[in-house]
Amino acid sequence: MDNKHFYITTPIYYPSGKLHIGHAYCTVATDAMARYKRLQGYDVMFLTGTDEHGQKIEDKAKEAGVTPQQFVDNIVTAPGGVLDLWKLMNVQYDRFIRTTDEYHVAAIQKIFRKMYENGDIYKGSYKGKYCKPCESFWTESQLADGKCPDCGREVIDAEEEAYFFQASKYADRVRDLLLNTDFLEPKSRVHEMVNNFIDCEGGLQDLCVSRTSFTWGVPVDFDPGHVVYVWLDALFNYMTALGYQNDKYNDADRFWPADVHFVGKEIVRFHAIYWPAFLMSLDLPLPKKVYGHGWLMLDGGRMAKSKGNVVDPYMLAERYGVDALRFFLLRTFPFGTDGNFSNELLIQTINTDLANDLGNLVSRTTAMADKYFDGKLPAVRQDNPELDSGLTAMVTDLRRRYEEQMKKFQFQNALEEVFKVIQRANKYIDENAPWTLAKDMTANGTRLATVLYNLLETIRVCTVLLTPFMPESCGRIFAQLGADETARTWDSAEKWGVLPAGAEVHKGENLFPRIDITKELEELERIQEEAKKAALPAVEIEPQAEEKVDFDTFCRSDFRAVKVKDCQRVKKSDKLLKFTLDDGTGTDRQILSGIAKWYAPEDLLGKTLVAIVNLPPRKMMGQESQGMLISAVHTEKGEECLNLLMVDDKIPAGAKLC
Ligand code: ME8
């Protein structure tokens, strides 16, 4: 087994804000794949981490009034940060790299120098566009409607002295890699890469690999003032974390080249074009595969921290359990394409697959073993080839079908295969009606034990294969089945009859409680609305008008103190209040105002307010309004707030305000 190594990575995340369920998607997929390989007996290295340099982080730290290092520490290691999120999601990584780790920084300096010395990095000057959120350089012609083609946001002009990497030198080799090997998957991404970046006008452009307009990066040690471009710094994490150009680790021989880099589709360009070109420049072996997965979308757009349309994994895990959430992510969306997240889909998946199909199968089977045999099946068998072989054949072939899908990273299809068997097993219960067999234990006891044993074996095999997805729940199912370590292995998943003949079963608590979908959806909507509001700036004040008004125009507006003689709600309107006001003229003035949401009429009686009295009269709900009351307006936690302007009661009705 010595040569069975498997190296898998997630992208290293930008700690520019809290991570969300979209990030958890890729990391959970990587974790499931790593656990699957460990189950198969591979020596696995699962690497994840954080990509902590760059202009965006420097700017955000400045805004927050802290140093960049404090800023990233606060997102990576603080409670509720990146490390906590992976703990919560039960992500069992083998190594976590931070690009601010000293060993990585020193290694990047050596790598940059090597590429400079071999002539692949040269000094020039950069003039073009730059997308700060993506930390990407673009030429004018690459922009989409003048904006960043990846994220659609504004780009800035960038002009600075810079080092360049001669990507153009490797264009043919990279094209060949993309077109003639299985390096990049899904295949649908290959042509986009080749057409847009290699076979485009001007060919593959040299890449700017240093910056001078900010300092938060790995310093170029032979040219102070330059910091290494964040993508060069970040991509090499996959090798420095194994010990390349440093003494901290020594695993490159065992694990490089990587078996697969899982990455989101918008960063395929960096991984499928520049990453192999960098490695070619250093004469290093290339990773075996880059897999570009799709996005989790919300309301038709990508879920993203900067858009504020994110779903909080902590909240979902707390309500439904981590395993249900992990399962949902990989069962529902094909890994290679985008998927629309919705609360409804989440709850439906939990109810259908986990509560109805799997949960029910486990609880019915263990309950019957408890009820009819006191939890210990007799060690006798009576097969019914007609009924049993359909199920057993399906179960013993399941591992092969599942593996076929896992090999292609088709988690959804692999789980589909398992659930077909689970559904078949539930049908098998109905076909065999154990409750009828139990009516005459003397005649049918042996057959009943056989039926239950077949069900236990089916659950066992399915549970082995579900373990990478729901490790904790599968442990609990194994315990209920009385499955020891040998009955939980990869090898045992293609064998029938692994549980001991007189299996001992213990019915446990309900694994996946059914959720009341209508009630739960309302509750989720409420929670998510509140979270959205909480994320808004506490108080928003309208920006000031740019246009100037001359003094005479201002003076023509006649503001007066007015006293409230009467105030009533306007019938059939939930907005309007009707005021009868003393404006000092001796004749009552009527004003209608849309403030019923904020004031009860009785609270305003006798108050001294401010009104503009020389507006032309206006009809509202059939009644005349002779002016307008003045109020202060702002937004607080997403809610519009309004306060009527009131002046001291000493001020007489009709006093002019100026
Ligand atoms: O790109 N659905 O970091 P990042 C699915 N630091 N995946 C999503 C997603 C969504 N809604 N939103 C984000 C970076 N992701 C770089 C990587 S690697 C050398 C450097 C994925 O924090 C996204 O596609 O912006 C990407 O693969 C990953 O989260 C990290 O994004």
Coordinates of N, CA, C and O and ligand atoms in Angstrom, one line a residue, residues 10-16 19-27 49-52 56 133-134 230-231 233-238 262-268 270-271 293-298 301-305 309-310 338-339, ligand 1:
T10 N -8.2 22.3 -1.4 CA -9.3 23.3 -1.7 C -8.5 24.6 -2.1 O -7.3 24.7 -1.8
P11 N -9.2 25.6 -2.6 CA -8.6 26.9 -2.8 C -8.3 27.4 -1.4 O -8.9 27.0 -0.4
I12 N -7.3 28.3 -1.2 CA -7.1 28.9 0.1 C -7.9 30.2 0.1 O -7.9 30.9 -0.9
Y13 N -8.7 30.4 1.1 CA -9.7 31.4 1.1 C -9.2 32.8 1.5 O -8.3 32.9 2.3
Y14 N -9.8 33.8 0.9 CA -9.5 35.2 1.3 C -10.2 35.5 2.6 O -11.4 35.5 2.6
P15 N -9.5 35.8 3.6 CA -10.2 36.2 4.9 C -10.6 37.7 4.8 O -10.2 38.4 5.7
S16 N -11.4 38.0 3.8 CA -11.8 39.4 3.8 C -13.1 39.6 4.4 O -13.6 40.7 4.5
L19 N -16.8 33.5 6.1 CA -17.1 32.6 5.0 C -18.5 32.2 5.1 O -19.2 32.3 6.1
H20 N -19.1 31.7 4.0 CA -20.5 31.3 3.9 C -20.6 29.9 3.4 O -19.7 29.2 3.1
I21 N -21.9 29.6 3.1 CA -22.2 28.2 2.8 C -21.6 27.8 1.4 O -21.3 26.7 1.1
G22 N -21.4 28.9 0.5 CA -20.7 28.6 -0.8 C -19.3 28.2 -0.6 O -18.8 27.3 -1.3
H23 N -18.6 28.7 0.4 CA -17.2 28.3 0.6 C -17.3 26.9 1.2 O -16.4 26.0 0.9
A24 N -18.2 26.6 2.1 CA -18.3 25.3 2.8 C -18.6 24.2 1.7 O -18.2 23.1 1.9
Y25 N -19.3 24.6 0.6 CA -19.6 23.7 -0.4 C -18.3 23.0 -0.9 O -18.2 21.7 -0.9
C26 N -17.3 23.8 -1.3 CA -16.1 23.2 -1.9 C -15.3 22.4 -0.8 O -14.8 21.3 -1.1
T27 N -15.3 23.0 0.4 CA -14.5 22.3 1.4 C -15.1 21.0 1.9 O -14.4 20.0 2.1
G49 N -6.5 26.2 3.6 CA -5.8 27.3 4.3 C -6.4 28.7 3.9 O -7.6 28.8 3.4
T50 N -5.6 29.7 4.1 CA -6.1 31.1 3.8 C -5.0 31.9 3.1 O -3.8 31.7 3.3
D51 N -5.5 32.7 2.2 CA -4.7 33.5 1.3 C -4.8 34.9 1.8 O -5.8 35.6 1.5
E52 N -3.8 35.3 2.5 CA -4.0 36.5 3.4 C -3.4 37.8 2.9 O -3.5 38.8 3.6
K56 N -6.8 44.2 -1.3 CA -8.1 44.2 -0.7 C -8.0 44.1 0.8 O -8.7 44.8 1.5
P133 N -11.3 43.6 -6.0 CA -11.9 42.4 -5.3 C -11.4 41.1 -5.8 O -11.2 40.1 -5.0
C134 N -11.1 40.9 -7.1 CA -10.6 39.7 -7.6 C -9.1 39.6 -7.6 O -8.5 38.6 -7.9
V230 N -0.3 38.6 -5.5 CA -1.0 37.7 -4.6 C -1.3 36.3 -5.2 O -1.2 35.3 -4.5
W231 N -1.5 36.2 -6.5 CA -1.8 34.9 -7.1 C -0.6 34.0 -7.2 O -0.7 32.8 -7.1
D233 N 1.9 34.1 -5.1 CA 2.1 33.8 -3.7 C 1.1 32.7 -3.3 O 1.5 31.7 -2.7
A234 N -0.2 32.9 -3.7 CA -1.2 31.9 -3.3 C -1.1 30.6 -4.0 O -1.2 29.5 -3.3
L235 N -0.8 30.6 -5.3 CA -0.8 29.3 -6.0 C 0.3 28.3 -5.4 O 0.1 27.1 -5.3
F236 N 1.4 28.9 -5.1 CA 2.5 28.1 -4.6 C 2.3 27.5 -3.2 O 3.0 26.7 -2.8
N237 N 1.2 27.9 -2.6 CA 0.8 27.3 -1.3 C 0.8 25.8 -1.4 O 1.1 25.0 -0.5
Y238 N 0.3 25.3 -2.6 CA 0.1 23.9 -2.8 C 1.4 23.1 -2.7 O 1.4 21.9 -2.4
F262 N -9.4 21.1 -6.2 CA -10.8 21.5 -6.4 C -10.8 23.0 -6.3 O -10.3 23.6 -5.4
V263 N -11.4 23.7 -7.3 CA -11.5 25.2 -7.3 C -12.8 25.6 -7.9 O -13.4 24.9 -8.7
G264 N -13.2 26.8 -7.5 CA -14.5 27.4 -8.1 C -14.2 27.8 -9.5 O -13.1 28.1 -9.9
K265 N -15.3 27.9 -10.3 CA -15.0 28.1 -11.7 C -14.4 29.4 -12.1 O -13.7 29.5 -13.1
E266 N -14.6 30.4 -11.2 CA -14.0 31.7 -11.6 C -12.5 31.8 -11.4 O -11.8 32.7 -11.8
I267 N -11.9 30.8 -10.7 CA -10.5 30.8 -10.5 C -9.8 29.7 -11.3 O -8.6 29.4 -11.1
V268 N -10.6 29.1 -12.2 CA -10.0 28.1 -13.1 C -8.8 28.6 -13.9 O -7.8 28.0 -14.1
F270 N -6.6 30.9 -13.2 CA -5.3 30.9 -12.6 C -4.7 29.5 -12.4 O -3.5 29.3 -12.5
H271 N -5.6 28.5 -12.2 CA -5.1 27.2 -11.9 C -4.8 26.4 -13.2 O -4.0 25.5 -13.1
H293 N -15.4 23.5 -10.0 CA -16.8 23.3 -9.7 C -17.7 24.5 -9.9 O -17.1 25.6 -10.0
G294 N -19.0 24.3 -9.8 CA -19.9 25.4 -10.0 C -20.1 26.2 -8.7 O -19.6 25.9 -7.7
W295 N -21.0 27.2 -8.8 CA -21.3 28.1 -7.7 C -22.6 27.7 -7.0 O -23.6 27.3 -7.7
L296 N -22.7 28.0 -5.8 CA -24.0 28.0 -5.1 C -24.6 29.4 -5.4 O -23.9 30.4 -5.1
M297 N -25.8 29.4 -5.9 CA -26.4 30.6 -6.3 C -27.6 30.9 -5.3 O -28.1 30.0 -4.7
L298 N -27.9 32.2 -5.1 CA -29.0 32.6 -4.3 C -29.8 33.7 -5.1 O -29.1 34.6 -5.5
G301 N -28.2 34.8 -8.4 CA -26.8 35.3 -8.5 C -25.9 34.5 -7.6 O -26.4 33.8 -6.7
R302 N -24.6 34.6 -7.8 CA -23.7 33.9 -7.0 C -23.7 34.4 -5.6 O -23.8 35.6 -5.3
M303 N -23.7 33.4 -4.7 CA -23.7 33.8 -3.3 C -22.3 34.3 -3.0 O -21.3 33.6 -3.3
A304 N -22.1 35.5 -2.5 CA -20.8 36.1 -2.3 C -20.8 37.1 -1.1 O -21.8 37.8 -1.0
K305 N -19.7 37.1 -0.4 CA -19.6 37.9 0.8 C -19.8 39.4 0.4 O -20.6 40.1 1.1
N309 N -25.5 38.5 0.0 CA -26.6 37.6 -0.2 C -26.2 36.2 0.3 O -26.4 35.2 -0.4
V310 N -25.6 36.1 1.5 CA -25.0 34.8 1.9 C -25.9 34.1 2.9 O -26.7 34.7 3.6
D338 N -23.5 25.1 -11.7 CA -24.1 25.9 -10.7 C -25.4 25.3 -10.1 O -26.1 24.6 -10.8
G339 N -25.6 25.6 -8.8 CA -26.9 25.1 -8.2 C -27.5 26.2 -7.4 O -26.9 27.0 -6.8
Ligands
ME8_1 O1 -10.6 32.8 -4.8 N1 -20.4 28.8 -4.5 O2 -10.5 33.0 -2.5 P1 -12.1 33.2 -2.2 C1 -19.4 27.9 -4.6 N2 -8.0 33.2 -2.5 N3 -18.1 28.3 -4.4 C2 -17.9 29.5 -4.0 C3 -18.9 30.5 -3.8 C4 -20.2 30.1 -4.0 N4 -21.3 30.9 -3.9 N5 -18.4 31.6 -3.3 C5 -17.0 31.4 -3.3 C6 -10.0 32.9 -3.7 N6 -16.8 30.1 -3.6 C7 -8.5 32.8 -3.7 C8 -8.1 31.3 -4.0 S1 -6.2 29.4 -4.4 C9 -4.6 29.4 -4.7 C10 -6.6 31.1 -4.1 C11 -15.4 29.5 -3.8 O3 -12.2 33.2 -0.7 C12 -14.7 30.2 -4.9 O4 -15.2 29.7 -6.2 O5 -12.6 34.4 -2.9 C13 -13.3 29.8 -4.7 O6 -13.0 28.5 -5.3 C14 -13.3 29.6 -3.1 O7 -14.6 29.7 -2.7 C15 -12.4 30.6 -2.5 O8 -12.8 31.9 -2.8

